[in-house]
Each structure stands twice: as structure tokens, then as C-alpha cells.
Amino acid sequence: MKPVNLAYIIDDDEVIIYLTNRLFSKEAFSNKVKTFTCAEAALFELQKAIQNNEEIPDVILFDINMPKMDGWMFIQEFEKLGCKIPTFVFTSSIDQNDKTKSYQYRAIKGFITKPLTKLSIEKIKRIIA
């Protein structure tokens, strides 16, 4: 599979963002990555891109546990935009309730446990292919 053009990573942990971005690069997963430490900024950027007919991401990875706007609030607002962008919960949570809840949202295509691995990237590629 050829790389996706643009991926968003939304996580309040800058170390996780750095490591994920490095693995994306190493595995040639995406041509470009935009990173956000808060969900509000990612949502604003996405809304702006849609309104201005600019490039939108081909895939979004987002954490659930973040301050202010958590991942659940993000995905609720994201779904209101009507985008067909595949999203993936990207979390350190091992709570089965979080995994179950994630499948209640049509935009969420998978549940990825941190840290991201080569196998996780392969899973994402298969799902969005």
C-alpha cells in the first residue's frame, strides 16, 4: 500500500507524538503528519481545512484521555462534521469498556493500544485500504 498523504496524531503526550511520528516515517506510513497536543486545536484545524477546501487527513489517531476536550468529546464533534475520514482510538487504556464504547461511533475504525508498533501500522493499513 502506498503511504497516506496526511495523518493527524492527537495526543497530549509529546513523547508519544514524537515516537509515533518516527515510526510513521520509518514505516513510510504517511507523506505528512500534523500533530496536536489538544483535541480542540485538531478539530479547529480540520474545520478550517474543510471550509477552505484545503487538504484534510486520510487518517486520524486520537487519544481518549486528554485534558479539556477528551477523545470522546472530540469524536462526537468530529462526527457532526460528516467527514468520512477513518479514525482510530490511540490509547494506553486497557479498559474493555473503552474498547466497547469506541465501536459505538461510526467514524472509529479501530482501537490501537500505545505504543504504536509496526503490527499496529499494518492493521491500520489493512483497515483503510
CSV table of N, CA, C and O in Angstrom, one decimal:
chain,number,residue,atom,x,y,z
A,1,MET,N,0.8,-1.2,0.0
A,1,MET,CA,0.0,0.0,0.0
A,1,MET,C,0.9,1.2,0.0
A,1,MET,O,1.9,1.3,0.7
A,2,LYS,N,0.5,2.2,-0.8
A,2,LYS,CA,1.3,3.4,-0.8
A,2,LYS,C,0.9,4.2,0.4
A,2,LYS,O,-0.1,4.1,1.0
A,3,PRO,N,1.8,5.1,0.8
A,3,PRO,CA,1.6,5.9,2.0
A,3,PRO,C,0.3,6.8,1.9
A,3,PRO,O,0.0,7.2,0.8
A,4,VAL,N,-0.3,7.0,3.0
A,4,VAL,CA,-1.4,8.0,3.0
A,4,VAL,C,-0.7,9.4,2.9
A,4,VAL,O,0.4,9.6,3.2
A,5,ASN,N,-1.5,10.3,2.4
A,5,ASN,CA,-0.9,11.6,2.2
A,5,ASN,C,-0.7,12.4,3.5
A,5,ASN,O,0.3,13.0,3.7
A,6,LEU,N,-1.8,12.4,4.3
A,6,LEU,CA,-1.7,13.2,5.5
A,6,LEU,C,-2.4,12.5,6.7
A,6,LEU,O,-3.5,11.9,6.5
A,7,ALA,N,-1.7,12.4,7.8
A,7,ALA,CA,-2.2,11.8,9.0
A,7,ALA,C,-2.2,12.8,10.1
A,7,ALA,O,-1.3,13.6,10.2
A,8,TYR,N,-3.2,12.8,11.0
A,8,TYR,CA,-3.3,13.6,12.2
A,8,TYR,C,-3.0,12.6,13.4
A,8,TYR,O,-3.6,11.5,13.5
A,9,ILE,N,-2.2,13.1,14.3
A,9,ILE,CA,-2.0,12.5,15.6
A,9,ILE,C,-2.4,13.4,16.7
A,9,ILE,O,-1.9,14.6,16.7
A,10,ILE,N,-3.4,13.0,17.5
A,10,ILE,CA,-3.9,13.9,18.5
A,10,ILE,C,-3.6,13.2,19.9
A,10,ILE,O,-4.2,12.2,20.2
A,11,ASP,N,-2.7,13.8,20.7
A,11,ASP,CA,-2.3,13.2,21.9
A,11,ASP,C,-1.7,14.3,22.8
A,11,ASP,O,-0.9,15.1,22.3
A,12,ASP,N,-2.0,14.3,24.1
A,12,ASP,CA,-1.4,15.3,24.9
A,12,ASP,C,0.0,15.0,25.4
A,12,ASP,O,0.7,15.8,26.0
A,13,ASP,N,0.5,13.8,25.1
A,13,ASP,CA,1.8,13.3,25.5
A,13,ASP,C,2.8,13.5,24.3
A,13,ASP,O,2.7,12.8,23.3
A,14,GLU,N,3.7,14.5,24.4
A,14,GLU,CA,4.6,14.8,23.4
A,14,GLU,C,5.6,13.7,23.0
A,14,GLU,O,6.0,13.6,21.9
A,15,VAL,N,5.9,12.9,24.0
A,15,VAL,CA,6.8,11.8,23.8
A,15,VAL,C,6.1,10.8,22.9
A,15,VAL,O,6.7,10.3,21.9
A,16,ILE,N,4.9,10.5,23.1
A,16,ILE,CA,4.1,9.6,22.3
A,16,ILE,C,4.0,10.1,20.9
A,16,ILE,O,4.2,9.4,19.9
A,17,ILE,N,3.7,11.4,20.8
A,17,ILE,CA,3.6,12.0,19.4
A,17,ILE,C,5.0,11.9,18.7
A,17,ILE,O,5.0,11.5,17.5
A,18,TYR,N,6.1,12.1,19.4
A,18,TYR,CA,7.4,12.0,18.8
A,18,TYR,C,7.6,10.6,18.3
A,18,TYR,O,8.0,10.3,17.1
A,19,LEU,N,7.4,9.6,19.2
A,19,LEU,CA,7.7,8.2,18.8
A,19,LEU,C,6.7,7.7,17.7
A,19,LEU,O,7.2,7.0,16.8
A,20,THR,N,5.5,8.1,17.7
A,20,THR,CA,4.6,7.7,16.7
A,20,THR,C,5.0,8.3,15.3
A,20,THR,O,5.0,7.6,14.3
A,21,ASN,N,5.3,9.6,15.4
A,21,ASN,CA,5.8,10.3,14.2
A,21,ASN,C,7.0,9.6,13.6
A,21,ASN,O,7.1,9.4,12.3
A,22,ARG,N,7.9,9.2,14.4
A,22,ARG,CA,9.1,8.5,14.0
A,22,ARG,C,8.8,7.2,13.3
A,22,ARG,O,9.4,6.8,12.3
A,23,LEU,N,7.9,6.4,13.9
A,23,LEU,CA,7.5,5.1,13.4
A,23,LEU,C,6.8,5.3,12.1
A,23,LEU,O,7.0,4.5,11.1
A,24,PHE,N,5.9,6.3,12.0
A,24,PHE,CA,5.2,6.6,10.7
A,24,PHE,C,6.3,6.8,9.6
A,24,PHE,O,6.1,6.3,8.5
A,25,SER,N,7.3,7.6,9.9
A,25,SER,CA,8.3,7.8,9.0
A,25,SER,C,9.1,6.6,8.6
A,25,SER,O,9.3,6.3,7.4
A,26,LYS,N,9.5,5.8,9.6
A,26,LYS,CA,10.3,4.6,9.4
A,26,LYS,C,9.5,3.6,8.5
A,26,LYS,O,10.1,2.9,7.7
A,27,GLU,N,8.2,3.5,8.8
A,27,GLU,CA,7.4,2.5,8.0
A,27,GLU,C,6.8,3.1,6.8
A,27,GLU,O,6.0,2.4,6.1
A,28,ALA,N,7.2,4.4,6.4
A,28,ALA,CA,6.6,5.0,5.2
A,28,ALA,C,5.1,5.0,5.2
A,28,ALA,O,4.5,4.7,4.2
A,29,PHE,N,4.5,5.3,6.4
A,29,PHE,CA,3.1,5.2,6.5
A,29,PHE,C,2.4,6.4,5.9
A,29,PHE,O,1.3,6.3,5.3
A,30,SER,N,3.0,7.6,6.1
A,30,SER,CA,2.3,8.8,5.6
A,30,SER,C,3.4,9.8,5.0
A,30,SER,O,4.5,9.9,5.5
A,31,ASN,N,3.0,10.6,4.0
A,31,ASN,CA,3.8,11.6,3.5
A,31,ASN,C,4.0,12.8,4.4
A,31,ASN,O,5.1,13.4,4.5
A,32,LYS,N,2.9,13.1,5.1
A,32,LYS,CA,2.9,14.3,6.0
A,32,LYS,C,2.1,13.9,7.3
A,32,LYS,O,1.2,13.1,7.2
A,33,VAL,N,2.5,14.5,8.4
A,33,VAL,CA,1.9,14.2,9.7
A,33,VAL,C,1.7,15.6,10.3
A,33,VAL,O,2.6,16.4,10.4
A,34,LYS,N,0.5,15.8,10.8
A,34,LYS,CA,0.2,17.0,11.6
A,34,LYS,C,-0.1,16.5,13.0
A,34,LYS,O,-0.9,15.6,13.2
A,35,THR,N,0.6,17.1,14.0
A,35,THR,CA,0.4,16.6,15.4
A,35,THR,C,-0.3,17.7,16.2
A,35,THR,O,-0.1,18.9,16.0
A,36,PHE,N,-1.1,17.3,17.2
A,36,PHE,CA,-1.8,18.2,18.0
A,36,PHE,C,-1.7,17.7,19.4
A,36,PHE,O,-2.0,16.5,19.7
A,37,THR,N,-1.5,18.6,20.4
A,37,THR,CA,-1.5,18.2,21.8
A,37,THR,C,-2.8,18.4,22.5
A,37,THR,O,-3.0,18.1,23.6
A,38,CYS,N,-3.7,19.0,21.7
A,38,CYS,CA,-5.1,19.1,22.3
A,38,CYS,C,-6.1,18.9,21.2
A,38,CYS,O,-5.9,19.3,20.0
A,39,ALA,N,-7.2,18.3,21.5
A,39,ALA,CA,-8.2,17.9,20.5
A,39,ALA,C,-8.9,19.1,19.9
A,39,ALA,O,-9.3,19.1,18.8
A,40,GLU,N,-9.0,20.2,20.7
A,40,GLU,CA,-9.7,21.4,20.2
A,40,GLU,C,-8.9,22.0,19.0
A,40,GLU,O,-9.6,22.4,18.0
A,41,ALA,N,-7.6,22.0,19.1
A,41,ALA,CA,-6.8,22.5,18.0
A,41,ALA,C,-7.0,21.7,16.8
A,41,ALA,O,-7.0,22.2,15.7
A,42,ALA,N,-7.0,20.4,16.9
A,42,ALA,CA,-7.1,19.5,15.8
A,42,ALA,C,-8.5,19.7,15.1
A,42,ALA,O,-8.6,19.7,13.9
A,43,LEU,N,-9.5,19.8,15.9
A,43,LEU,CA,-10.9,20.0,15.4
A,43,LEU,C,-11.0,21.3,14.7
A,43,LEU,O,-11.5,21.4,13.6
A,44,PHE,N,-10.4,22.4,15.3
A,44,PHE,CA,-10.4,23.7,14.6
A,44,PHE,C,-9.7,23.6,13.3
A,44,PHE,O,-10.2,24.1,12.3
A,45,GLU,N,-8.5,23.0,13.2
A,45,GLU,CA,-7.7,22.9,12.0
A,45,GLU,C,-8.5,22.1,10.9
A,45,GLU,O,-8.5,22.5,9.8
A,46,LEU,N,-9.2,21.0,11.4
A,46,LEU,CA,-10.0,20.2,10.4
A,46,LEU,C,-11.1,21.0,9.9
A,46,LEU,O,-11.4,21.0,8.7
A,47,GLN,N,-11.8,21.7,10.8
A,47,GLN,CA,-13.0,22.6,10.3
A,47,GLN,C,-12.5,23.6,9.3
A,47,GLN,O,-13.2,23.9,8.3
A,48,LYS,N,-11.4,24.2,9.6
A,48,LYS,CA,-10.8,25.3,8.7
A,48,LYS,C,-10.5,24.7,7.4
A,48,LYS,O,-10.8,25.3,6.3
A,49,ALA,N,-9.8,23.5,7.4
A,49,ALA,CA,-9.5,22.9,6.1
A,49,ALA,C,-10.7,22.5,5.3
A,49,ALA,O,-10.7,22.7,4.1
A,50,ILE,N,-11.7,22.0,5.9
A,50,ILE,CA,-13.0,21.7,5.2
A,50,ILE,C,-13.6,23.0,4.6
A,50,ILE,O,-14.0,23.0,3.4
A,51,GLN,N,-13.7,24.0,5.4
A,51,GLN,CA,-14.3,25.3,5.0
A,51,GLN,C,-13.6,25.9,3.8
A,51,GLN,O,-14.2,26.5,2.9
A,52,ASN,N,-12.2,25.8,3.8
A,52,ASN,CA,-11.4,26.4,2.8
A,52,ASN,C,-11.0,25.5,1.7
A,52,ASN,O,-10.2,25.8,0.9
A,53,ASN,N,-11.7,24.3,1.7
A,53,ASN,CA,-11.4,23.3,0.6
A,53,ASN,C,-9.9,23.0,0.6
A,53,ASN,O,-9.3,22.9,-0.5
A,54,GLU,N,-9.3,22.9,1.7
A,54,GLU,CA,-7.8,22.5,1.8
A,54,GLU,C,-7.7,21.0,2.1
A,54,GLU,O,-8.7,20.3,2.3
A,55,GLU,N,-6.5,20.6,2.1
A,55,GLU,CA,-6.2,19.2,2.3
A,55,GLU,C,-6.7,18.7,3.7
A,55,GLU,O,-6.4,19.4,4.7
A,56,ILE,N,-7.4,17.6,3.7
A,56,ILE,CA,-7.8,17.0,5.0
A,56,ILE,C,-7.1,15.7,5.2
A,56,ILE,O,-6.6,15.1,4.2
A,57,PRO,N,-7.0,15.2,6.4
A,57,PRO,CA,-6.2,14.0,6.7
A,57,PRO,C,-6.9,12.8,6.1
A,57,PRO,O,-8.1,12.7,5.9
A,58,ASP,N,-6.1,11.8,5.8
A,58,ASP,CA,-6.6,10.5,5.3
A,58,ASP,C,-6.9,9.6,6.5
A,58,ASP,O,-7.6,8.6,6.3
A,59,VAL,N,-6.3,9.9,7.6
A,59,VAL,CA,-6.5,9.0,8.8
A,59,VAL,C,-6.2,9.9,10.0
A,59,VAL,O,-5.4,10.8,10.0
A,60,ILE,N,-6.9,9.6,11.1
A,60,ILE,CA,-6.7,10.3,12.4
A,60,ILE,C,-6.5,9.3,13.5
A,60,ILE,O,-7.4,8.4,13.7
A,61,LEU,N,-5.5,9.5,14.3
A,61,LEU,CA,-5.3,8.7,15.5
A,61,LEU,C,-5.5,9.7,16.7
A,61,LEU,O,-4.9,10.8,16.7
A,62,PHE,N,-6.3,9.3,17.7
A,62,PHE,CA,-6.5,10.2,18.8
A,62,PHE,C,-6.6,9.5,20.1
A,62,PHE,O,-7.1,8.3,20.2
A,63,ASP,N,-6.1,10.1,21.1
A,63,ASP,CA,-6.1,9.6,22.5
A,63,ASP,C,-7.4,9.8,23.1
A,63,ASP,O,-8.1,10.8,22.7
A,64,ILE,N,-7.8,9.0,24.1
A,64,ILE,CA,-9.1,9.3,24.8
A,64,ILE,C,-8.9,10.2,26.0
A,64,ILE,O,-9.7,11.1,26.2
A,65,ASN,N,-7.8,9.9,26.7
A,65,ASN,CA,-7.6,10.7,28.0
A,65,ASN,C,-6.8,11.9,27.7
A,65,ASN,O,-5.5,11.8,27.7
A,66,MET,N,-7.4,13.0,27.5
A,66,MET,CA,-6.8,14.3,27.4
A,66,MET,C,-7.5,15.4,28.2
A,66,MET,O,-8.7,15.2,28.4
A,67,PRO,N,-6.8,16.4,28.6
A,67,PRO,CA,-7.5,17.5,29.4
A,67,PRO,C,-8.4,18.3,28.5
A,67,PRO,O,-8.3,18.2,27.2
A,68,LYS,N,-9.3,19.0,29.1
A,68,LYS,CA,-10.3,19.9,28.4
A,68,LYS,C,-11.2,19.0,27.5
A,68,LYS,O,-12.2,18.5,28.0
A,69,MET,N,-10.9,18.8,26.3
A,69,MET,CA,-11.7,18.0,25.4
A,69,MET,C,-11.1,16.7,25.3
A,69,MET,O,-10.0,16.5,24.7
A,70,ASP,N,-11.7,15.7,25.9
A,70,ASP,CA,-11.2,14.3,25.8
A,70,ASP,C,-11.5,13.7,24.4
A,70,ASP,O,-12.2,14.3,23.6
A,71,GLY,N,-11.0,12.5,24.2
A,71,GLY,CA,-11.2,11.8,22.9
A,71,GLY,C,-12.7,11.6,22.6
A,71,GLY,O,-13.1,11.6,21.4
A,72,TRP,N,-13.5,11.3,23.6
A,72,TRP,CA,-14.9,11.0,23.4
A,72,TRP,C,-15.6,12.3,22.9
A,72,TRP,O,-16.5,12.2,22.0
A,73,MET,N,-15.3,13.4,23.6
A,73,MET,CA,-15.9,14.7,23.1
A,73,MET,C,-15.4,15.0,21.7
A,73,MET,O,-16.2,15.5,20.9
A,74,PHE,N,-14.1,14.8,21.4
A,74,PHE,CA,-13.6,15.0,20.1
A,74,PHE,C,-14.4,14.2,19.0
A,74,PHE,O,-14.8,14.8,18.0
A,75,ILE,N,-14.6,12.9,19.3
A,75,ILE,CA,-15.2,12.1,18.2
A,75,ILE,C,-16.7,12.5,18.1
A,75,ILE,O,-17.2,12.4,16.9
A,76,GLN,N,-17.3,12.9,19.1
A,76,GLN,CA,-18.7,13.4,19.0
A,76,GLN,C,-18.8,14.6,18.1
A,76,GLN,O,-19.6,14.7,17.2
A,77,GLU,N,-17.9,15.6,18.3
A,77,GLU,CA,-17.8,16.8,17.5
A,77,GLU,C,-17.4,16.5,16.0
A,77,GLU,O,-17.9,17.0,15.1
A,78,PHE,N,-16.4,15.6,15.9
A,78,PHE,CA,-15.9,15.1,14.6
A,78,PHE,C,-17.0,14.6,13.8
A,78,PHE,O,-17.2,14.9,12.6
A,79,GLU,N,-17.8,13.7,14.4
A,79,GLU,CA,-18.9,13.0,13.6
A,79,GLU,C,-19.9,14.1,13.1
A,79,GLU,O,-20.6,13.8,12.1
A,80,LYS,N,-20.1,15.2,13.8
A,80,LYS,CA,-21.0,16.2,13.4
A,80,LYS,C,-20.6,16.9,12.1
A,80,LYS,O,-21.4,17.4,11.3
A,81,LEU,N,-19.3,16.8,11.8
A,81,LEU,CA,-18.7,17.4,10.5
A,81,LEU,C,-19.1,16.6,9.3
A,81,LEU,O,-19.0,17.1,8.2
A,82,GLY,N,-19.5,15.3,9.5
A,82,GLY,CA,-19.9,14.5,8.4
A,82,GLY,C,-18.8,14.0,7.5
A,82,GLY,O,-19.0,13.6,6.4
A,83,CYS,N,-17.6,14.0,8.0
A,83,CYS,CA,-16.4,13.5,7.3
A,83,CYS,C,-16.4,12.0,7.2
A,83,CYS,O,-16.9,11.3,8.1
A,84,LYS,N,-15.7,11.5,6.2
A,84,LYS,CA,-15.6,10.1,6.0
A,84,LYS,C,-14.1,9.7,6.3
A,84,LYS,O,-13.6,8.7,5.8
A,85,ILE,N,-13.5,10.4,7.2
A,85,ILE,CA,-12.1,10.1,7.5
A,85,ILE,C,-12.0,9.0,8.5
A,85,ILE,O,-12.7,9.1,9.6
A,86,PRO,N,-11.3,7.9,8.3
A,86,PRO,CA,-11.2,6.9,9.3
A,86,PRO,C,-10.4,7.3,10.5
A,86,PRO,O,-9.3,8.0,10.3
A,87,THR,N,-10.9,7.1,11.6
A,87,THR,CA,-10.3,7.5,12.9
A,87,THR,C,-10.0,6.2,13.7
A,87,THR,O,-10.7,5.2,13.6
A,88,PHE,N,-9.0,6.3,14.5
A,88,PHE,CA,-8.5,5.2,15.4
A,88,PHE,C,-8.3,5.8,16.8
A,88,PHE,O,-7.6,6.7,17.0
A,89,VAL,N,-8.9,5.1,17.8
A,89,VAL,CA,-8.6,5.4,19.2
A,89,VAL,C,-7.2,4.9,19.4
A,89,VAL,O,-6.8,3.8,19.0
A,90,PHE,N,-6.3,5.8,20.0
A,90,PHE,CA,-4.9,5.5,20.2
A,90,PHE,C,-4.7,5.8,21.7
A,90,PHE,O,-4.5,7.0,22.0
A,91,THR,N,-4.6,4.8,22.5
A,91,THR,CA,-4.7,5.0,23.9
A,91,THR,C,-3.8,4.0,24.7
A,91,THR,O,-3.5,2.9,24.2
A,92,SER,N,-3.5,4.4,25.9
A,92,SER,CA,-2.9,3.4,26.8
A,92,SER,C,-3.9,2.7,27.7
A,92,SER,O,-3.6,1.8,28.4
A,93,SER,N,-5.2,3.0,27.5
A,93,SER,CA,-6.2,2.4,28.2
A,93,SER,C,-6.4,0.9,27.8
A,93,SER,O,-6.4,0.6,26.6
A,94,ILE,N,-6.5,0.0,28.8
A,94,ILE,CA,-6.8,-1.4,28.6
A,94,ILE,C,-8.2,-1.8,29.0
A,94,ILE,O,-8.5,-2.9,29.1
A,95,ASP,N,-8.9,-0.7,29.4
A,95,ASP,CA,-10.3,-0.9,29.9
A,95,ASP,C,-11.2,-1.4,28.7
A,95,ASP,O,-11.4,-0.7,27.7
A,96,GLN,N,-11.8,-2.6,28.9
A,96,GLN,CA,-12.7,-3.2,27.9
A,96,GLN,C,-13.9,-2.2,27.6
A,96,GLN,O,-14.4,-2.2,26.5
A,97,ASN,N,-14.3,-1.5,28.6
A,97,ASN,CA,-15.4,-0.6,28.4
A,97,ASN,C,-15.1,0.5,27.4
A,97,ASN,O,-15.9,0.9,26.6
A,98,ASP,N,-13.8,1.0,27.4
A,98,ASP,CA,-13.4,2.0,26.4
A,98,ASP,C,-13.4,1.4,25.0
A,98,ASP,O,-13.9,2.0,24.0
A,99,LYS,N,-12.9,0.2,24.9
A,99,LYS,CA,-12.9,-0.5,23.6
A,99,LYS,C,-14.4,-0.7,23.1
A,99,LYS,O,-14.7,-0.4,21.9
A,100,THR,N,-15.2,-1.2,23.9
A,100,THR,CA,-16.6,-1.4,23.6
A,100,THR,C,-17.3,0.0,23.2
A,100,THR,O,-18.0,0.0,22.2
A,101,LYS,N,-17.0,1.0,24.0
A,101,LYS,CA,-17.6,2.3,23.7
A,101,LYS,C,-17.1,2.8,22.3
A,101,LYS,O,-17.9,3.5,21.6
A,102,SER,N,-15.9,2.6,22.0
A,102,SER,CA,-15.3,3.1,20.7
A,102,SER,C,-16.1,2.6,19.5
A,102,SER,O,-16.2,3.3,18.5
A,103,TYR,N,-16.6,1.4,19.6
A,103,TYR,CA,-17.3,0.9,18.4
A,103,TYR,C,-18.8,1.4,18.3
A,103,TYR,O,-19.5,1.0,17.4
A,104,GLN,N,-19.2,2.3,19.2
A,104,GLN,CA,-20.5,2.9,19.1
A,104,GLN,C,-20.4,4.1,18.1
A,104,GLN,O,-21.5,4.7,17.7
A,105,TYR,N,-19.2,4.5,17.7
A,105,TYR,CA,-19.0,5.6,16.8
A,105,TYR,C,-18.7,5.1,15.4
A,105,TYR,O,-17.7,4.3,15.2
A,106,ARG,N,-19.5,5.5,14.4
A,106,ARG,CA,-19.2,5.0,13.1
A,106,ARG,C,-17.9,5.4,12.5
A,106,ARG,O,-17.3,4.7,11.7
A,107,ALA,N,-17.3,6.6,12.9
A,107,ALA,CA,-16.1,7.0,12.4
A,107,ALA,C,-14.9,6.2,12.9
A,107,ALA,O,-13.8,6.2,12.3
A,108,ILE,N,-15.0,5.6,14.1
A,108,ILE,CA,-13.9,4.9,14.7
A,108,ILE,C,-13.8,3.5,14.0
A,108,ILE,O,-14.7,2.7,14.0
A,109,LYS,N,-12.6,3.3,13.4
A,109,LYS,CA,-12.4,2.0,12.6
A,109,LYS,C,-11.5,1.0,13.4
A,109,LYS,O,-11.4,-0.1,13.0
A,110,GLY,N,-10.9,1.5,14.5
A,110,GLY,CA,-10.1,0.6,15.3
A,110,GLY,C,-9.7,1.1,16.6
A,110,GLY,O,-9.8,2.3,16.9
A,111,PHE,N,-9.2,0.3,17.4
A,111,PHE,CA,-8.7,0.6,18.8
A,111,PHE,C,-7.3,0.2,18.9
A,111,PHE,O,-7.0,-1.0,18.9
A,112,ILE,N,-6.3,1.1,19.0
A,112,ILE,CA,-4.9,0.8,19.0
A,112,ILE,C,-4.4,1.2,20.3
A,112,ILE,O,-4.5,2.3,20.8
A,113,THR,N,-3.7,0.2,20.9
A,113,THR,CA,-3.1,0.4,22.3
A,113,THR,C,-1.7,0.9,22.1
A,113,THR,O,-0.9,0.4,21.2
A,114,LYS,N,-1.3,1.9,22.9
A,114,LYS,CA,0.0,2.5,22.9
A,114,LYS,C,1.0,1.5,23.5
A,114,LYS,O,0.7,0.8,24.3
A,115,PRO,N,2.3,1.6,23.0
A,115,PRO,CA,2.8,2.4,22.0
A,115,PRO,C,2.5,1.8,20.6
A,115,PRO,O,2.2,0.6,20.5
A,116,LEU,N,2.5,2.7,19.6
A,116,LEU,CA,2.3,2.2,18.2
A,116,LEU,C,3.4,1.3,17.8
A,116,LEU,O,4.6,1.5,18.2
A,117,THR,N,3.1,0.2,17.1
A,117,THR,CA,4.1,-0.8,16.7
A,117,THR,C,3.9,-1.0,15.2
A,117,THR,O,2.9,-0.5,14.6
A,118,LYS,N,4.9,-1.7,14.6
A,118,LYS,CA,4.8,-2.0,13.2
A,118,LYS,C,3.5,-2.8,12.9
A,118,LYS,O,2.9,-2.6,11.9
A,119,LEU,N,3.2,-3.7,13.8
A,119,LEU,CA,2.0,-4.5,13.6
A,119,LEU,C,0.7,-3.6,13.6
A,119,LEU,O,-0.2,-3.9,12.9
A,120,SER,N,0.7,-2.6,14.5
A,120,SER,CA,-0.4,-1.7,14.6
A,120,SER,C,-0.6,-0.9,13.3
A,120,SER,O,-1.7,-0.7,12.8
A,121,ILE,N,0.6,-0.5,12.7
A,121,ILE,CA,0.5,0.2,11.4
A,121,ILE,C,0.0,-0.7,10.3
A,121,ILE,O,-0.8,-0.3,9.5
A,122,GLU,N,0.4,-1.9,10.3
A,122,GLU,CA,-0.1,-2.9,9.4
A,122,GLU,C,-1.6,-3.1,9.5
A,122,GLU,O,-2.3,-3.2,8.5
A,123,LYS,N,-2.1,-3.1,10.7
A,123,LYS,CA,-3.5,-3.2,11.0
A,123,LYS,C,-4.3,-2.0,10.4
A,123,LYS,O,-5.3,-2.2,9.8
A,124,ILE,N,-3.8,-0.8,10.7
A,124,ILE,CA,-4.4,0.4,10.2
A,124,ILE,C,-4.4,0.4,8.7
A,124,ILE,O,-5.4,0.7,8.1
A,125,LYS,N,-3.3,0.0,8.1
A,125,LYS,CA,-3.2,-0.1,6.6
A,125,LYS,C,-4.3,-1.0,6.0
A,125,LYS,O,-4.9,-0.7,5.0
A,126,ARG,N,-4.4,-2.2,6.6
A,126,ARG,CA,-5.4,-3.1,6.1
A,126,ARG,C,-6.8,-2.5,6.2
A,126,ARG,O,-7.7,-2.7,5.3
A,127,ILE,N,-7.1,-1.9,7.3
A,127,ILE,CA,-8.5,-1.3,7.6
A,127,ILE,C,-8.8,-0.2,6.6
A,127,ILE,O,-9.9,-0.1,6.1
A,128,ILE,N,-7.8,0.7,6.3
A,128,ILE,CA,-8.1,1.8,5.5
A,128,ILE,C,-7.9,1.6,4.0
A,128,ILE,O,-8.2,2.4,3.2
A,129,ALA,N,-7.4,0.4,3.7
A,129,ALA,CA,-7.0,0.1,2.2
A,129,ALA,C,-8.3,0.1,1.4
A,129,ALA,O,-9.4,-0.2,1.8
